[in-house]
Amino acid sequence: MHFGLTCIRPIPACVWVIILLLTTPVMALGQNYRALRLDECLALAREQNPVLGSSREKIRELQADYNAARSKFFPRLVLTSYYDRVPPNRFTSGALNNQELFKREGLMAVTGKQIIFDGLKTYNNTKAARYGREAQKEEVQRTADEVAFAVTEAFYRLIEAKENLKVAREALRQRQEFAQLTQAFFQAGKITHLDSFRAQSQVSEAEQAVVEADNGVRLAREILSRTIGLKEPAPVDIKGELPREFAAAAALNTLWQETLKTNPELKRLSLEIEQSQTLVKAARGSYMPEVSLQAGSDIRHRDLGGTKPEWIAGVFMEYPFFEGGLTKAQVTKAHSQSLQLLEKKRDRLNGIKVDLTTAWKDQENARRGVATTRQTIATNEEAYASAEALYRHGKAIGLDVLQAQVDLTSSRFTYIKYAVAYEIGRARLKQIAGSQAVVSSPQSGSGGQKQ
């Protein structure tokens, strides 16, 4: 049996690139959203969120309604053409002579109608359509604010999940170290087996907490991806951390006055009320006569009599003096819709005031909670260090250390919860008051995440 060495020539770099491209999965070649900041997430949502895209498309529909209503200001031209055959003796019965009539007839005509006065129906319908288009623009802004809040909430929920995972891993590390210490003390005969079992039990609980926190991160990433509304599924991760500064919210009365001026939903309802009142005027226009200028010109050809041009022009007035109550029903319906919108706006004012107060309360409670929890964390860290030191010197029991660990971990989770709740409450205030409103107190500085 003979063995030999074969010289292998190096593969060129271009060949390696081709091999890598051929073996790379298709998903890896797609868009990979990694380390996105909050503003980048919001920009993606503005481009790809389906709800916002549908709301924008609605503007085109209402623009078409406006163009359709405005079209009645222009004359209507109709081209008519026909060719027919009729019996030549259709009128001979009882006639004084037996003259044959024409058998074939052809017509080519152009007629036009220009409305001069229609009770201002066209004017008011056009004005109402313009109000509807402007109202939809405010609806787009409301939807954009709503999507921005949803994305911001999902963004900070992912930050919360990541921070919880860090705390859970730190707690697991501490408990594993303490379990090793208790095992060494047990082997040295300084403690009972029960203390070692308790430490191991705490390690198992910490491991479960790490698994749940890791799953929470996966879920939060998926929620963020779906909230942004990415057109193609892709991995999403963020770059951000908990806020460092926590500004006080502006006074509630100030926020309410800002909301009345900048809230897009209230603006939309006001425009819809104007639209409905204009539609009432348009419906009442049917009580008035319609005056129009009509004219027509045609060329008529008959097999008897030849081809002759004809024309007609005149001013016409149409006044439907009886329609079975149609106009009255239309006016009543439009008036009822106007009153419904007035009541709807009054109800939304009450609802928005409650939502604003709730968001203001949530932000302020979270801000106060952060200040309190910071002090609690500092106290629990000192308590944990003291309990561990006393335990090493035999002046404390293992249960004291375990309780100190639990208290420290719990206070850290609480701090994360309050910090995230502050940013979510702040985003909620911005959504309710409107994107142009100032939601923080000027003298308190500006809060937000440091990225």
XYZ file of C-alpha atoms in Angstrom:
451
model
C 0.000 0.000 0.000
C 1.462 3.311 -1.061
C 0.661 6.744 0.303
C 1.464 9.962 -1.468
C 0.962 13.684 -1.002
C -1.031 15.637 -3.549
C -0.366 19.313 -4.059
C -3.601 21.330 -3.821
C -3.636 24.664 -5.584
C -5.305 27.551 -3.704
C -8.783 28.484 -4.865
C -9.062 32.062 -6.197
C -10.974 34.590 -4.088
C -13.650 35.110 -6.767
C -14.457 31.391 -6.689
C -14.924 31.546 -2.910
C -17.358 34.453 -3.338
C -19.420 32.476 -5.867
C -19.486 29.415 -3.602
C -20.554 31.562 -0.643
C -23.396 33.149 -2.621
C -24.633 29.777 -3.855
C -24.623 28.263 -0.377
C -26.123 31.235 1.438
C -29.795 30.748 2.335
C -32.289 32.955 0.539
C -33.502 34.564 3.785
C -29.961 35.677 4.598
C -29.836 37.658 1.339
C -32.931 39.650 2.245
C -33.175 42.802 4.304
C -31.778 42.335 7.796
C -32.927 44.993 10.238
C -30.261 45.078 12.946
C -29.541 47.687 15.617
C -32.385 50.056 14.725
C -32.878 53.223 16.720
C -36.342 54.418 17.650
C -36.404 57.051 14.904
C -35.419 54.394 12.349
C -38.232 52.121 13.523
C -40.684 55.004 13.178
C -39.390 55.820 9.697
C -39.851 52.197 8.608
C -43.384 52.170 10.038
C -44.291 55.331 8.129
C -43.188 53.643 4.915
C -44.402 50.061 5.373
C -47.212 49.957 7.939
C -50.320 48.663 6.075
C -52.849 50.583 8.185
C -51.108 53.866 7.487
C -50.750 53.015 3.794
C -54.461 52.270 3.522
C -55.319 55.541 5.250
C -53.147 57.491 2.802
C -54.756 55.732 -0.158
C -58.170 56.872 1.099
C -57.149 60.450 0.246
C -57.027 59.522 -3.444
C -60.548 58.137 -3.225
C -61.856 61.331 -1.640
C -59.959 63.437 -4.163
C -61.831 61.513 -6.860
C -65.118 62.290 -5.081
C -64.156 65.978 -5.084
C -63.376 65.893 -8.814
C -66.673 64.117 -9.500
C -68.656 66.737 -7.565
C -66.794 69.588 -9.272
C -67.429 68.144 -12.734
C -71.005 69.492 -12.738
C -69.630 73.020 -13.030
C -68.626 72.156 -16.600
C -70.936 71.554 -19.561
C -72.015 68.025 -20.395
C -71.558 67.068 -24.033
C -73.195 63.941 -25.480
C -72.602 62.379 -28.860
C -75.647 60.480 -30.206
C -75.797 58.332 -33.290
C -78.314 55.836 -34.617
C -79.593 54.148 -37.773
C -83.043 52.519 -38.055
C -85.538 51.094 -40.538
C -89.295 51.671 -40.251
C -92.292 50.530 -42.326
C -93.141 53.131 -45.020
C -96.930 52.725 -44.629
C -97.048 53.315 -40.881
C -99.287 56.418 -41.165
C -101.299 55.605 -44.339
C -104.422 54.288 -42.611
C -107.074 56.999 -42.791
C -104.771 59.384 -44.627
C -106.002 61.618 -47.451
C -103.253 60.446 -49.802
C -101.099 57.416 -50.216
C -97.734 59.219 -50.166
C -94.915 56.875 -49.196
C -92.908 57.872 -46.145
C -89.176 57.348 -45.506
C -88.022 53.831 -44.643
C -84.487 54.448 -43.370
C -83.157 57.149 -41.091
C -79.692 57.950 -39.690
C -78.681 60.591 -37.160
C -75.404 62.021 -35.888
C -75.930 64.626 -33.141
C -74.008 66.511 -30.443
C -75.979 67.918 -27.515
C -74.741 69.977 -24.588
C -76.117 71.031 -21.225
C -74.705 73.713 -18.936
C -76.346 74.127 -15.522
C -76.811 77.769 -14.666
C -78.575 77.407 -11.322
C -79.433 74.298 -9.314
C -80.143 75.662 -5.867
C -76.355 75.683 -5.109
C -76.359 71.873 -4.944
C -73.210 71.552 -7.061
C -71.418 74.259 -5.082
C -72.273 72.742 -1.719
C -71.533 69.168 -2.825
C -68.124 70.269 -4.071
C -67.452 72.138 -0.840
C -68.518 69.091 1.190
C -66.202 66.846 -0.842
C -63.332 69.228 -0.127
C -64.096 69.049 3.595
C -64.088 65.259 3.342
C -60.680 65.250 1.699
C -59.212 67.543 4.354
C -60.802 65.437 7.093
C -59.077 62.348 5.698
C -55.731 64.133 5.849
C -56.316 64.628 9.568
C -57.286 60.965 9.802
C -53.957 60.056 8.201
C -52.199 62.147 10.844
C -54.223 60.460 13.594
C -53.317 57.048 12.200
C -49.660 58.062 11.948
C -49.677 59.159 15.602
C -51.364 55.907 16.593
C -48.813 53.828 14.671
C -45.971 55.871 16.152
C -47.254 55.157 19.658
C -47.634 51.444 18.928
C -44.095 51.256 17.523
C -42.690 53.259 20.446
C -44.434 50.988 22.933
C -43.141 47.868 21.151
C -39.644 49.389 21.017
C -39.537 50.011 24.761
C -41.136 46.653 25.507
C -38.185 45.089 23.690
C -35.787 47.220 25.745
C -37.649 46.092 28.863
C -37.359 42.437 27.832
C -33.631 42.802 27.169
C -33.008 44.553 30.488
C -35.047 41.904 32.294
C -32.884 39.257 30.655
C -29.736 41.018 31.902
C -31.124 41.190 35.434
C -32.188 37.526 35.306
C -28.738 36.436 34.173
C -27.078 38.528 36.867
C -29.388 37.003 39.469
C -28.550 33.526 38.170
C -24.829 34.252 38.441
C -25.206 35.501 42.020
C -27.228 32.487 43.074
C -24.859 30.052 41.415
C -21.961 31.615 43.305
C -23.914 31.451 46.553
C -24.858 27.827 45.853
C -21.177 26.982 45.426
C -20.409 28.779 48.687
C -23.130 26.903 50.584
C -21.930 23.613 49.135
C -18.407 24.361 50.379
C -19.751 25.316 53.834
C -21.829 22.140 53.934
C -18.835 19.981 53.093
C -16.901 21.787 55.818
C -19.723 21.028 58.267
C -20.595 24.671 58.906
C -24.238 24.516 57.701
C -26.967 21.945 57.318
C -27.977 20.219 54.105
C -31.198 22.269 54.088
C -29.290 25.485 53.391
C -27.601 23.855 50.416
C -30.953 22.619 49.100
C -32.412 26.109 49.429
C -29.540 27.611 47.467
C -29.915 25.008 44.703
C -33.638 25.659 44.600
C -32.986 29.364 44.102
C -30.608 28.506 41.262
C -33.340 26.479 39.542
C -35.794 29.350 39.894
C -33.238 31.773 38.467
C -32.636 29.463 35.496
C -36.374 29.389 34.832
C -36.461 33.176 35.023
C -33.668 33.387 32.437
C -35.575 31.080 30.064
C -38.757 33.131 30.435
C -36.867 36.391 29.955
C -35.182 35.043 26.814
C -38.545 33.983 25.412
C -39.877 37.427 26.301
C -37.147 38.987 24.143
C -38.104 36.764 21.209
C -41.762 37.696 21.569
C -40.984 41.412 21.900
C -38.916 41.308 18.704
C -41.740 39.643 16.818
C -44.259 42.187 18.124
C -42.010 45.067 17.074
C -41.582 43.594 13.596
C -45.338 43.150 13.144
C -46.103 46.586 14.560
C -43.715 48.246 12.124
C -45.513 46.319 9.374
C -42.525 45.069 7.409
C -43.547 43.840 3.975
C -41.141 40.891 4.180
C -40.345 38.958 7.384
C -36.860 39.802 8.585
C -34.918 39.716 11.867
C -35.358 42.941 13.825
C -33.168 44.192 16.631
C -32.786 47.586 18.242
C -30.143 49.896 19.615
C -31.256 51.687 22.737
C -31.317 51.638 26.491
C -33.422 52.815 29.394
C -33.856 56.581 29.757
C -31.459 58.416 32.019
C -33.495 61.588 32.570
C -37.141 61.763 33.564
C -38.797 65.097 32.883
C -42.054 66.028 34.541
C -45.088 66.237 32.275
C -46.567 69.629 31.548
C -49.541 70.765 33.607
C -52.709 68.841 32.788
C -54.711 71.976 31.934
C -51.942 73.114 29.582
C -51.908 69.733 27.875
C -55.677 69.840 27.478
C -55.564 73.247 25.798
C -52.833 71.946 23.479
C -54.934 68.882 22.718
C -57.944 70.972 21.734
C -55.768 72.748 19.161
C -53.557 69.951 17.848
C -55.406 66.644 18.271
C -55.968 65.327 14.712
C -59.069 63.342 15.662
C -60.815 66.477 16.944
C -59.740 68.343 13.812
C -61.166 65.555 11.669
C -64.470 65.588 13.546
C -64.728 69.372 13.165
C -64.198 69.048 9.411
C -66.735 66.239 9.192
C -69.270 68.432 11.004
C -68.621 71.216 8.492
C -69.040 68.660 5.713
C -72.342 67.387 7.106
C -73.742 70.905 7.516
C -72.764 71.662 3.925
C -74.501 68.488 2.752
C -77.670 69.685 4.498
C -77.529 72.849 2.364
C -76.931 70.751 -0.735
C -79.952 68.571 0.021
C -82.130 71.653 0.539
C -81.080 72.853 -2.910
C -83.432 70.258 -4.413
C -86.331 72.461 -3.298
C -85.187 75.036 -5.869
C -85.729 74.828 -9.655
C -82.872 73.885 -11.967
C -82.097 76.324 -14.779
C -79.830 75.186 -17.590
C -78.710 76.182 -21.042
C -79.095 73.338 -23.551
C -78.171 73.186 -27.199
C -77.811 70.559 -29.872
C -76.720 70.182 -33.446
C -77.220 67.152 -35.675
C -77.180 65.820 -39.197
C -80.187 63.686 -40.117
C -80.254 61.482 -43.233
C -83.413 59.897 -44.701
C -83.879 57.914 -47.836
C -86.722 60.357 -48.681
C -85.921 64.014 -48.117
C -82.138 63.701 -48.152
C -79.637 64.910 -45.570
C -80.377 68.021 -43.564
C -78.534 69.711 -40.652
C -80.595 70.707 -37.611
C -79.912 72.628 -34.434
C -81.750 73.644 -31.307
C -80.866 75.899 -28.357
C -82.723 77.301 -25.401
C -82.930 77.932 -21.687
C -84.730 75.235 -19.742
C -86.136 75.190 -16.225
C -87.010 72.020 -14.342
C -88.975 72.197 -11.112
C -89.987 68.858 -9.519
C -93.045 69.963 -7.549
C -93.809 66.422 -6.346
C -91.344 63.573 -5.675
C -93.171 61.575 -3.019
C -91.199 63.215 -0.185
C -87.739 62.342 -1.588
C -86.152 65.750 -1.023
C -87.603 66.048 2.472
C -86.215 62.620 3.371
C -82.779 63.537 2.039
C -82.721 66.771 4.043
C -83.830 64.959 7.185
C -81.136 62.322 6.738
C -78.372 64.894 6.205
C -79.523 66.904 9.217
C -79.609 63.768 11.372
C -76.064 62.839 10.319
C -74.911 66.335 11.261
C -76.430 66.020 14.734
C -74.861 62.571 15.136
C -71.422 64.002 14.420
C -71.971 66.778 16.953
C -72.806 64.214 19.624
C -69.886 62.034 18.540
C -67.487 64.947 18.923
C -68.885 65.730 22.378
C -68.402 62.097 23.379
C -64.856 62.010 22.019
C -64.001 65.189 23.919
C -64.983 63.427 27.137
C -63.122 60.260 26.157
C -59.964 62.097 25.088
C -59.945 64.088 28.348
C -60.080 60.824 30.315
C -57.356 59.250 28.135
C -55.169 62.327 28.549
C -55.595 62.317 32.318
C -54.812 58.598 32.478
C -51.650 58.963 30.386
C -50.543 61.973 32.450
C -51.111 59.986 35.654
C -49.209 56.973 34.309
C -46.205 59.085 33.322
C -46.077 60.937 36.621
C -46.530 57.739 38.647
C -43.702 56.127 36.694
C -41.465 59.164 37.191
C -42.053 59.085 40.931
C -41.626 55.327 40.945
C -38.215 55.611 39.284
C -36.955 57.987 41.962
C -38.231 55.719 44.733
C -36.901 52.520 43.145
C -33.431 53.986 42.666
C -33.184 54.473 46.397
C -34.586 50.997 47.003
C -31.983 49.440 44.679
C -29.168 51.216 46.490
C -30.539 49.987 49.837
C -30.982 46.410 48.601
C -27.481 46.323 47.102
C -26.047 47.344 50.452
C -28.254 44.826 52.248
C -27.157 42.029 49.920
C -23.465 42.855 50.295
C -23.821 43.022 54.087
C -25.783 39.757 54.294
C -23.241 37.933 52.145
C -20.320 39.290 54.200
C -21.973 38.336 57.478
C -22.788 34.890 56.097
C -19.155 34.290 55.158
C -18.168 35.115 58.743
C -20.882 32.940 60.234
C -22.968 35.846 61.600
C -25.955 35.402 59.276
C -27.891 32.458 57.895
C -28.322 31.499 54.257
C -31.962 32.508 54.252
C -30.919 36.118 54.914
C -28.678 36.111 51.844
C -31.330 34.497 49.656
C -33.939 37.015 50.771
C -31.524 39.870 50.080
C -30.931 38.460 46.591
C -34.670 38.216 45.910
C -35.255 41.788 47.135
C -32.421 43.157 44.995
C -33.587 41.354 41.860
C -37.186 42.421 42.427
C -36.208 46.084 42.869
C -34.198 45.987 39.635
C -37.162 44.538 37.753
C -39.361 47.241 39.277
C -36.979 49.979 38.166
C -37.051 48.666 34.583
C -40.843 48.527 34.678
C -41.150 52.143 35.868
C -38.564 53.453 33.384
C -40.329 51.797 30.459
C -43.744 52.885 31.740
C -42.467 56.481 31.824
C -41.489 56.413 28.139
C -44.716 54.660 27.129
C -46.772 57.197 29.084
C -44.836 60.018 27.465
C -45.480 58.562 24.009
C -49.163 58.147 24.863
C -49.397 61.802 25.886
C -47.804 62.799 22.593
C -50.264 60.650 20.659
C -53.324 62.077 22.436
C -52.234 65.705 22.462
C -50.965 65.573 18.895
C -47.475 65.316 17.470
C -47.018 69.097 17.616
C -47.914 69.441 21.290
C -45.327 69.909 24.066
C -45.801 67.135 26.624
C -42.890 67.890 28.969
C -42.580 70.701 31.459
C -40.134 73.315 30.091
C -38.403 73.829 33.432
C -37.783 70.124 33.962
C -35.541 69.416 30.990
C -36.217 66.802 28.362
C -36.460 63.097 28.991
C -35.971 60.189 26.664
C -33.713 57.316 25.918
C -30.044 57.643 25.368
C -29.028 55.798 22.265
